XYZ file of C-alpha atoms in Angstrom:
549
model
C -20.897 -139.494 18.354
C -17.264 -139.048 18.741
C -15.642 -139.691 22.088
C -14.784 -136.269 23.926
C -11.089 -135.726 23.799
C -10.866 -135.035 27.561
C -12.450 -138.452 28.331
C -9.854 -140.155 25.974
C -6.921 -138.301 27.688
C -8.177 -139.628 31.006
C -8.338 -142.913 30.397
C -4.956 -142.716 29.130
C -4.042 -141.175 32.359
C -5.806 -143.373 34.492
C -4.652 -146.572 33.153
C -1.197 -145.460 32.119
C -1.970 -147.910 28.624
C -3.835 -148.996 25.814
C -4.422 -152.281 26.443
C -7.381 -151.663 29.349
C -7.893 -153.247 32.208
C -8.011 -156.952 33.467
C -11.128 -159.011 32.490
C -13.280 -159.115 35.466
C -13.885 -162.857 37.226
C -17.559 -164.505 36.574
C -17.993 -162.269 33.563
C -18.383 -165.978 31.778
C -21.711 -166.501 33.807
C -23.747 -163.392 31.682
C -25.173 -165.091 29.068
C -28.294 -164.069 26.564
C -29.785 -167.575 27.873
C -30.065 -166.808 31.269
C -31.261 -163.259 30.625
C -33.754 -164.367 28.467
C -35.251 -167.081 30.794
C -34.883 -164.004 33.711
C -36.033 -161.886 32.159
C -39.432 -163.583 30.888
C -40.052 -164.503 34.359
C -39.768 -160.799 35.805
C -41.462 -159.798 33.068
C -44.223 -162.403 32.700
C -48.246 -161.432 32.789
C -48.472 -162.977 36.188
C -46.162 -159.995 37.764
C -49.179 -158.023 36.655
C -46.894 -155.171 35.627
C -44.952 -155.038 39.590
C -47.021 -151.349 40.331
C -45.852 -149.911 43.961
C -48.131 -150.469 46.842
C -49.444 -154.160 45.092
C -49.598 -157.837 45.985
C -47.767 -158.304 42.645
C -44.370 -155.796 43.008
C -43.954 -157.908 46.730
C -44.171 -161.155 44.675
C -41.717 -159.387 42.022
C -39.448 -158.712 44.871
C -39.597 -161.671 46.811
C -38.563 -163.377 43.408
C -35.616 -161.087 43.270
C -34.830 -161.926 47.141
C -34.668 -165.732 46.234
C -32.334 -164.944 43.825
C -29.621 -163.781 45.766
C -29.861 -166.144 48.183
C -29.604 -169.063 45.901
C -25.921 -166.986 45.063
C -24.886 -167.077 48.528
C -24.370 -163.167 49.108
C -25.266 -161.405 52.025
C -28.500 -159.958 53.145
C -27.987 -155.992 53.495
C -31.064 -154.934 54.311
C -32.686 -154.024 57.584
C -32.678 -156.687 60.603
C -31.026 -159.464 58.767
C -33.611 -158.719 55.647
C -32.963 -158.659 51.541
C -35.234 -155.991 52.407
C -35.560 -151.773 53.412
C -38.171 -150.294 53.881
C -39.629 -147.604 52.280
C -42.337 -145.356 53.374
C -44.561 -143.322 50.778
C -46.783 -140.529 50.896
C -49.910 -140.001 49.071
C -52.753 -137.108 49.993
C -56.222 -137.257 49.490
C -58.642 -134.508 50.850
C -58.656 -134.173 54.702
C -62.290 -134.404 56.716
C -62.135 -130.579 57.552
C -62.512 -127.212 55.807
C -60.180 -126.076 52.887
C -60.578 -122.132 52.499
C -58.533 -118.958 51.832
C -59.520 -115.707 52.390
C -57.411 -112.679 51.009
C -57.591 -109.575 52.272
C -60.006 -106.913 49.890
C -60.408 -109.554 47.227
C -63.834 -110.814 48.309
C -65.239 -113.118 50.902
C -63.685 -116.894 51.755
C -63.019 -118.731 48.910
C -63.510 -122.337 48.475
C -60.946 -124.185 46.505
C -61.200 -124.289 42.555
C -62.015 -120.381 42.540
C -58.566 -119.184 41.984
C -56.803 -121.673 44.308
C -56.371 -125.115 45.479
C -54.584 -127.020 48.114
C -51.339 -128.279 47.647
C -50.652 -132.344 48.094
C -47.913 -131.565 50.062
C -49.602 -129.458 52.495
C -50.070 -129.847 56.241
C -53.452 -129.680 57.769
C -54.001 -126.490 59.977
C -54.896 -122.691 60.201
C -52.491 -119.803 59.288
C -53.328 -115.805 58.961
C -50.810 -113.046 58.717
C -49.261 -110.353 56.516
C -47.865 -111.756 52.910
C -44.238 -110.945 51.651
C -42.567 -112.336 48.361
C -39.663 -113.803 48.242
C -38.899 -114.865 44.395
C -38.245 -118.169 43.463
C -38.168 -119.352 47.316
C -35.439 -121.063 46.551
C -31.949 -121.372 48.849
C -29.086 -123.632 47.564
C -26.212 -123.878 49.261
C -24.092 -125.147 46.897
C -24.342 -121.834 44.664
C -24.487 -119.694 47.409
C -27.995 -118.876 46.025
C -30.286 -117.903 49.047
C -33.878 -116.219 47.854
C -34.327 -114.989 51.679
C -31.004 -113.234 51.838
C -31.031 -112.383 55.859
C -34.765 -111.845 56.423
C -36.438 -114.091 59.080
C -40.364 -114.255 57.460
C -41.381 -114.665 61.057
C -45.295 -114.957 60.985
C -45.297 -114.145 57.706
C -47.152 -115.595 54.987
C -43.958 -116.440 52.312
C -45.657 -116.033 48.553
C -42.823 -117.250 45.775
C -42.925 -118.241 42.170
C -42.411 -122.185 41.133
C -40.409 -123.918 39.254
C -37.107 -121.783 38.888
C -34.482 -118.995 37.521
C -33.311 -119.784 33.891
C -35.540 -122.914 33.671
C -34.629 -122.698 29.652
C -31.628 -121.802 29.819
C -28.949 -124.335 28.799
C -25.988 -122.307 30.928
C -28.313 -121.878 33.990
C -25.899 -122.981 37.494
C -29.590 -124.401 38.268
C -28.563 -127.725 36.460
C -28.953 -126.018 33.245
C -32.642 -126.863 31.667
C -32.592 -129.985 33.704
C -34.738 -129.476 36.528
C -33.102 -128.628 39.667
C -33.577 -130.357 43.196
C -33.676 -127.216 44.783
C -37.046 -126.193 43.248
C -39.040 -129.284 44.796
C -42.175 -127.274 46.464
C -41.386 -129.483 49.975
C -37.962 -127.814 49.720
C -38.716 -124.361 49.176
C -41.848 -124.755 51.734
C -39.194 -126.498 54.241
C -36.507 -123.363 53.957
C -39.686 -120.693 54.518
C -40.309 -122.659 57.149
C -37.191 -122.530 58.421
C -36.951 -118.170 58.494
C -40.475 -118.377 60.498
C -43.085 -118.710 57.942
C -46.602 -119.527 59.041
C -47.824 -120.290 55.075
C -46.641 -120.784 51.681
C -48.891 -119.505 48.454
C -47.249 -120.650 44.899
C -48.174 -118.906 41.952
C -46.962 -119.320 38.311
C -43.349 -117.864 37.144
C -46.078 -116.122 34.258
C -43.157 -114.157 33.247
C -42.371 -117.109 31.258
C -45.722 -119.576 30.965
C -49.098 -118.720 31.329
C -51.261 -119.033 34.541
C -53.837 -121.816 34.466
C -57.024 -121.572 33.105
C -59.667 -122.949 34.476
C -58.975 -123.869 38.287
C -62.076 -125.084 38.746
C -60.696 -128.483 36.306
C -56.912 -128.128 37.679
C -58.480 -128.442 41.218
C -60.735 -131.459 40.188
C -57.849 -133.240 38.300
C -55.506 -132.538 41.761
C -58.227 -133.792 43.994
C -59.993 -136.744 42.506
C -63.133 -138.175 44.336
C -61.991 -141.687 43.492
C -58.517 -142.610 44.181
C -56.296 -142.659 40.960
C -55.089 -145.621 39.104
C -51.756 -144.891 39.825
C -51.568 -142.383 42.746
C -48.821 -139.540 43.096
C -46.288 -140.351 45.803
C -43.767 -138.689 47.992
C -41.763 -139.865 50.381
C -43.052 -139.963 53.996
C -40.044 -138.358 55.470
C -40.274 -135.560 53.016
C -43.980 -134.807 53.622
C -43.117 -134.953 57.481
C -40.890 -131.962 56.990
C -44.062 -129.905 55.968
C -45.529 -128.655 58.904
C -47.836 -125.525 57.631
C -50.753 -125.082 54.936
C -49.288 -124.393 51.654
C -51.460 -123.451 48.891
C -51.341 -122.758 44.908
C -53.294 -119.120 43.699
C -54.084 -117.583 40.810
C -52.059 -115.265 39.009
C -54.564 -112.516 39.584
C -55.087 -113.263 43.453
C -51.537 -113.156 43.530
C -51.506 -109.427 41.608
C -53.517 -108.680 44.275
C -50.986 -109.533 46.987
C -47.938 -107.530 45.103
C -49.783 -104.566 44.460
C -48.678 -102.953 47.934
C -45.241 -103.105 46.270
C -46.133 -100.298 43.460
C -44.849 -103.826 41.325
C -46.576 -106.055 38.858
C -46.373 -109.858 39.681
C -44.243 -109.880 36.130
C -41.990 -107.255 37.381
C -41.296 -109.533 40.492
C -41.457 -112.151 38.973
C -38.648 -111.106 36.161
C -36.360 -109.077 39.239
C -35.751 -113.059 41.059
C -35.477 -114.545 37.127
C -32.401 -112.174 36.890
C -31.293 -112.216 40.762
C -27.882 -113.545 41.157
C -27.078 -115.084 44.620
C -31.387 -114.569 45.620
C -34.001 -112.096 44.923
C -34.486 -110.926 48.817
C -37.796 -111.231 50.462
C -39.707 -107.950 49.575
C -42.544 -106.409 51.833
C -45.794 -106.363 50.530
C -48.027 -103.463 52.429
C -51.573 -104.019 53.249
C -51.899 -107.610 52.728
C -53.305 -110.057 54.299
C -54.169 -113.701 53.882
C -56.171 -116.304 56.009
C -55.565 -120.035 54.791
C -56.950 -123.025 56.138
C -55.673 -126.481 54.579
C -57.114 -130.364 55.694
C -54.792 -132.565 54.014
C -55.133 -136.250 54.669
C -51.580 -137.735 54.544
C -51.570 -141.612 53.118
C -49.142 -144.224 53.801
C -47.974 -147.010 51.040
C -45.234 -149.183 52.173
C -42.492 -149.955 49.159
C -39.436 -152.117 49.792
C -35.540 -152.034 48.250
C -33.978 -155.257 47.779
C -30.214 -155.635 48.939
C -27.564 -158.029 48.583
C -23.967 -157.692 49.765
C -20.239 -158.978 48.367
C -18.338 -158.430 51.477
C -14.673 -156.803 50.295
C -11.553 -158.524 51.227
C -9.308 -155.390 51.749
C -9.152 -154.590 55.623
C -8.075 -150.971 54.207
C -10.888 -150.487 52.043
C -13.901 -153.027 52.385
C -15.766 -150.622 54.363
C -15.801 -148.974 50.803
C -18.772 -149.999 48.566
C -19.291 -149.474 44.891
C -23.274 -149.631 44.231
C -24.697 -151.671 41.219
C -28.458 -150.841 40.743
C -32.051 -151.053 38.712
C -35.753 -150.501 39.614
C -38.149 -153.554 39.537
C -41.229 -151.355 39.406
C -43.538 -150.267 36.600
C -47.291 -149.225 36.276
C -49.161 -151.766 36.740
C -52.326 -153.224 34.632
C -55.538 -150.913 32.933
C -58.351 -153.047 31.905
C -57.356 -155.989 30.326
C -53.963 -154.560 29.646
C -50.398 -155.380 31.250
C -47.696 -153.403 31.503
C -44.794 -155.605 31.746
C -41.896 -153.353 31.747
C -39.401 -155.601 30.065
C -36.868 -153.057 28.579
C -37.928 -150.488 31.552
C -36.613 -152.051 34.183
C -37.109 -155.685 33.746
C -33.632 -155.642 31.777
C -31.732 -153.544 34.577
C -33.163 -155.403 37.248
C -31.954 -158.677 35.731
C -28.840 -156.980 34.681
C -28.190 -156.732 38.512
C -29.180 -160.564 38.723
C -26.805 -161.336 36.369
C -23.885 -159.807 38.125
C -24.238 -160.986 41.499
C -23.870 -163.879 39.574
C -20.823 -163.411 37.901
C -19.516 -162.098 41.699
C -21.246 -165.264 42.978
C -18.517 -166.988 40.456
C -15.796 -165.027 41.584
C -15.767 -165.932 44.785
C -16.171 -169.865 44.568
C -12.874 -169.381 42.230
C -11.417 -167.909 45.729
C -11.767 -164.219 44.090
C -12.861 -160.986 46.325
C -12.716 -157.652 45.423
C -10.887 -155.030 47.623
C -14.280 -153.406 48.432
C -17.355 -154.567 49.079
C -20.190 -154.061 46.201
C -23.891 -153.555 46.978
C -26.642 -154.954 44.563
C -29.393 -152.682 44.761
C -32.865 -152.890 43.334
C -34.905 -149.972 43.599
C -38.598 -149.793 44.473
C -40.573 -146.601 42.846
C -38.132 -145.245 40.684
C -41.444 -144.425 38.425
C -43.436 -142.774 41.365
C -40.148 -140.029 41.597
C -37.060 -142.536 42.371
C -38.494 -142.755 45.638
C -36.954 -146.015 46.474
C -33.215 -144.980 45.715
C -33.658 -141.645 47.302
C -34.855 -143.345 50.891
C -31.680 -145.180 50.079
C -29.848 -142.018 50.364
C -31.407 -140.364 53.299
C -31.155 -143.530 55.063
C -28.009 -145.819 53.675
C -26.695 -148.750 54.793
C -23.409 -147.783 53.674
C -22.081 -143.878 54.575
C -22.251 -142.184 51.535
C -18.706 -140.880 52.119
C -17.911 -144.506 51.847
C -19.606 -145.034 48.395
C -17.356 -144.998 45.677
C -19.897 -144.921 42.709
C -23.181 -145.843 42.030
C -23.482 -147.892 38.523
C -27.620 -147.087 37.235
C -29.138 -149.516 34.540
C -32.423 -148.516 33.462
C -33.686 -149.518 29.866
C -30.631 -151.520 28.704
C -32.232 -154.010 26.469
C -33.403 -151.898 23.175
C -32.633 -149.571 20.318
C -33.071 -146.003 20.913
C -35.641 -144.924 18.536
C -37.253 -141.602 18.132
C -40.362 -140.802 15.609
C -40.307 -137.507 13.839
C -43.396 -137.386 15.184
C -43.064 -138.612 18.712
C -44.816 -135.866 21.119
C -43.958 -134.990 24.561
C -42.581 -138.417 25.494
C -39.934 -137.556 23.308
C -39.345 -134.018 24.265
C -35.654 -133.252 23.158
C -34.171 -135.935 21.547
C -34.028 -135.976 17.833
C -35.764 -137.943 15.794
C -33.765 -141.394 15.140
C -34.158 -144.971 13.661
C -33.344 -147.588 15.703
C -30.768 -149.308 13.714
C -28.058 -145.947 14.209
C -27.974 -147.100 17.567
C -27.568 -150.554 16.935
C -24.361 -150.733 19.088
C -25.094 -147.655 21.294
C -24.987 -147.067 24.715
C -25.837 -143.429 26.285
C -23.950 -142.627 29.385
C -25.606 -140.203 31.492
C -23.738 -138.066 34.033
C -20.751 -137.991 32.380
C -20.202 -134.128 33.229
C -20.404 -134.562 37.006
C -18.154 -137.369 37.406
C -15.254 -137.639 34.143
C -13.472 -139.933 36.447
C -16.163 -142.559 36.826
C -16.675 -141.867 32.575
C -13.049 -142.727 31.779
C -13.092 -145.751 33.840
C -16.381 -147.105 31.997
C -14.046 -145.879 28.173
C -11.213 -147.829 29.431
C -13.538 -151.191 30.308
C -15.647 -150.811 26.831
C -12.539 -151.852 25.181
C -13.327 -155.562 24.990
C -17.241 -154.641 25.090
C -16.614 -152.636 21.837
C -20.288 -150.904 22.124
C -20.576 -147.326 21.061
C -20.231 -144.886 23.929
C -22.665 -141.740 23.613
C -22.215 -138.831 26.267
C -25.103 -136.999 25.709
C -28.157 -135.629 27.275
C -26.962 -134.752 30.531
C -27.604 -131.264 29.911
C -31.151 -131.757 27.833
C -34.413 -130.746 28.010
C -36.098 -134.121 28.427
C -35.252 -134.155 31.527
C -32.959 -137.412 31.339
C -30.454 -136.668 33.772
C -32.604 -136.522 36.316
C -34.962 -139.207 35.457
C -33.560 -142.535 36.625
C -31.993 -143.688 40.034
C -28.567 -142.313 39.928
C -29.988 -139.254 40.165
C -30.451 -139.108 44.384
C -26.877 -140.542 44.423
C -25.419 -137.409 41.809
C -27.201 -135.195 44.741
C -25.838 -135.885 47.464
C -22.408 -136.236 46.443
C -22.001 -139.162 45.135
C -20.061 -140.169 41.380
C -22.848 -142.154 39.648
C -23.683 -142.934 35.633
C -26.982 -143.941 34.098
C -26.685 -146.868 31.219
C -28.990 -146.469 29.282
C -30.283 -147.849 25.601
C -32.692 -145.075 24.774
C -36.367 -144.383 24.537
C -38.510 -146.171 21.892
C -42.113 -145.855 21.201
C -42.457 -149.183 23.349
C -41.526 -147.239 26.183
C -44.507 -147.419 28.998
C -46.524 -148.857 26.701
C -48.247 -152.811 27.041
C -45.803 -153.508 23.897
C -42.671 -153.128 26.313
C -42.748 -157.313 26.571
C -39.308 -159.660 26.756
C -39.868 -160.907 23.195
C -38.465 -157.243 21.851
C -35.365 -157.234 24.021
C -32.039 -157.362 21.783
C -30.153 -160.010 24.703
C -26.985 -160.276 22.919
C -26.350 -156.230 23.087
C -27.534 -156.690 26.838
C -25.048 -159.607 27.340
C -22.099 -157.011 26.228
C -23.765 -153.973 28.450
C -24.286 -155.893 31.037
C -20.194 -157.785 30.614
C -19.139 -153.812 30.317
C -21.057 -152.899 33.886
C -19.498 -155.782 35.788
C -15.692 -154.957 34.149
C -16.356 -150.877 35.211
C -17.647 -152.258 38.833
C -14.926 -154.542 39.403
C -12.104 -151.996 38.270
C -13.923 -149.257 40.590
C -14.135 -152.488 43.305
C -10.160 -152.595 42.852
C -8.593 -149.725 41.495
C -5.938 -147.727 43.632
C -8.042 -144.134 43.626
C -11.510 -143.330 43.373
C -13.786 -141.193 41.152
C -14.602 -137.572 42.043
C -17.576 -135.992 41.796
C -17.731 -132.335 39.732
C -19.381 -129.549 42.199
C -22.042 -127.245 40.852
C -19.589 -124.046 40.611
C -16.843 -125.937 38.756
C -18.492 -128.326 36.828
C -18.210 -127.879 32.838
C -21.083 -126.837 30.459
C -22.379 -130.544 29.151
């Protein structure tokens, strides 16, 4: 893929020449023999596959701890620690009485007959009259507010999921990448907000159809034996749900609307076309009773974090973020997943640069500002671990200069013809065509931070591919720069590709390609230290302005 002219012309301008920047110190130290032996260790059977919430991802990330220690950096987690701590929520049914009762459309109803529970729903009683309110969405950032001026007080709030223009590839909603303000905690926490006593969710069937059989969809939500791998928010997230919140049918929910002399698909296609909100709309002569018992779980996770202290008075208070995610899924039967390519190689990748830093500074070289190495606990469980990180940061986020994200940096993108919904929007490619490749995701939101990583590849000489941020598998949003991108900071995924290894037990450090890593991984530390140094900092697009990717 050809290099964007704009990101050319701002390298130019940023560096003022052709000849790129300075070689960063301790780049000497990343070698395919040290990643190799690293990376077999992180990645060996006896890390049993480093799942959250197991004795195996603590021995993964005491490992990790050592490691920086034997550098010399600085501890920068909490109390002294390598370590912060990160608190997950999973739900399992509470001791008490799930029912809803809707007004005219029979007796109680226990869940699996139209309805279920949702995970993220507090435990408690709620009754009152039912209004819609579209997508239930409010963003700020668009000036996009679904409840306009109305309050919902004691209302029952019913709204559609998911969200407007959800294929659409010019949708201000992040385009078909799926936005952060159509989480269901978010939409229940702004109903909440306006007064609501419930929320009921119900299909956007103007565009999919409503499930089938709820009797299976409320099995599969609410197992009777806890799940191999359970489904995880985090704790302060669930905490901000404080009423019952329910999914319904599409015909209990045609029900509801039918006070409005409206279909649910006329409703529903009025807030897909909305601009700036749909507006809450009355529904006459409804009423709902809902009664949720929600057991909420804790698993404790854990972020590892190492410090290079900066030696600019002006600016070491500044820190540029280098990051990866030691977790992965575990073991099923006899089988391991190590996770070699995802994240074993980003996770080592951050190894290996505290060690070229480690380098730097027994030659008597500091950067201006300081640099963080971060490595992420439950990126697969929802990037839980880097968004804790930034709800609760060590470092002010106004303070963070960029946030540098390797996940999967050690293969070949390949894609099968016939791959199936793993590979949902990627075309189908062999391997070898990205034998030099390197995708660089979130190159629309921040062209700064993108020129800066152009200017560094020069001595790397790997092929730069801006692609995907605006692509319906979902990649932007998939990997831990992601919480940093939202909440305003410039950030950039590397990133090698899928391949049919890809969460499978094949994923093993025998199949990693360590001299391509050895030149990602030499191209991450050049763009850190540059960012670490360099006179200005990278800006961050906002949603309004921000080009069509």
């Amino acid at each position: 893929m050809r290099t964007p002219a704009w990101l050319l012309l701002a390298a130019v301008l940023s560096y003022g020449t052709a000849c790129g920047p300075r070689d960063a110190p301790g780049i000497e130290t990343i070698t395919e023999v040290t990643l190799a032996a690293d990376l077999h260790a992180l990645a060996h059977d006896s890390m049993q596959g480093r799942l959250v919430g197991t004795p195996a991802i603590s021995q993964a990330a005491e490992w990790i701890a050592e490691r920086f220690a034997a550098l010399g950096l600085v501890p920068a987690g909490e109390d002294g620690s390598w370590f912060q701590r990160v608190d997950l929520t999973w739900f399992s049914p509470g001791s008490g009485t799930n029912r809803l009762l809707v007004a005219g459309a029979g007796g109680a109803r226990a869940p699996g007959d139209g309805w279920t529970p949702m995970g993220i729903s507090a435990s408690g009683s709620a009754s009152g009259e039912v209004v819609f309110a579209g997508y239930g969405i409010v963003e700020p950032r668009l000036d996009y507010d679904d409840f306009g001026n109305s309050d919902v007080n004691g209302k029952v709030v019913l709204v559609l999921e998911r969200e407007p223009g959800v294929a659409d590839p010019a949708s201000p909603f992040d385009g078909v990448v799926t936005a952060e303000a159509s989480r269901d905690w978010c939409k229940v926490s702004s109903a909440q907000e306006r007064g609501a006593v419930a929320v009921l969710f119900v299909r956007d069937v103007h565009v999919r159809d409503d499930i089938d059989d709820w009797a299976a969809y409320h099995r599969a939500s609410w197992p009777e034996q806890p799940r191999r791998i359970e489904r995880y928010v985090l704790a302060s997230w669930a905490e901000q749900v404080r009423v019952p919140v329910a999914q319904i049918s599409a015909a209990l929910a045609e029900r509801l609307v039918a006070g409005s002399g409206r279909s649910l698909a006329d409703l529903a296609a009025a807030a897909e076309a909305a601009h700036g909100g749909h507006g809450v709309v009355a529904l006459p002569g409804t009423r709902v009773e809902l009664n949720t018992s929600v057991q909420r779980n804790i698993t404790p996770a854990r972020n590892i974090l190492a410090l290079v202290e900066g030696a600019d008075p002006v600016v070491a208070e500044e820190v540029v973020i280098i990051g990866a995610h030691h977790d992965h899924n575990g073991t099923e039967g006899p089988e391991i997943f190590n996770g070699a390519d995802d994240d074993g190689s980003g996770t080592v990748g951050v190894l290996a640069i505290a060690r070229a830093y480690a380098e730097a500074l027994r030659d008597g070289k500091r950067p201006r500002r300081s640099v963080l190495l971060a490595v992420w606990d439950a990126e697969e469980r929802g990037l839980l671990g880097a968004w804790h990180y930034t709800t609760s940061p060590r470092f002010p986020l106004e303070r963070t200069v960029a946030n540098l994200n390797m996940d999967m940096i050690g293969r070949n993108e390949e894609v099968p013809p016939e791959g199936g919904g793993r590979f949902t929007g990627l075309a189908p490619q062999v391997a070898d065509s990205n034998a030099n490749a390197i995708n660089i995701l979130g190159y629309s939101r921040t062209p700064d931070l993108a020129a800066t990583i152009t200017a560094a590849n020069e001595k790397s000489a790997l092929t730069l591919r801006f692609r995907y941020d605006n692509n319906e598998s979902n990649l932007l949003r998939r990997s831990d720069h992601w919480p940093f991108l939202q909440s305003g900071v410039p950030a950039v995924w590397f990133h090698t590709g899928l391949h049919p290894d890809y969460h499978t037990p094949l994923d093993d450090a025998d199949r990693i390609n360590y001299e391509k890593m050895k030149r990602i991984l030499q191209l991450v530390h050049r763009t850190s230290w540059e960012l670490a140094n360099a006179d200005v900092r990278p800006t961050l697009e906002d949603m309004k302005s921000r080009p069509a990717s």
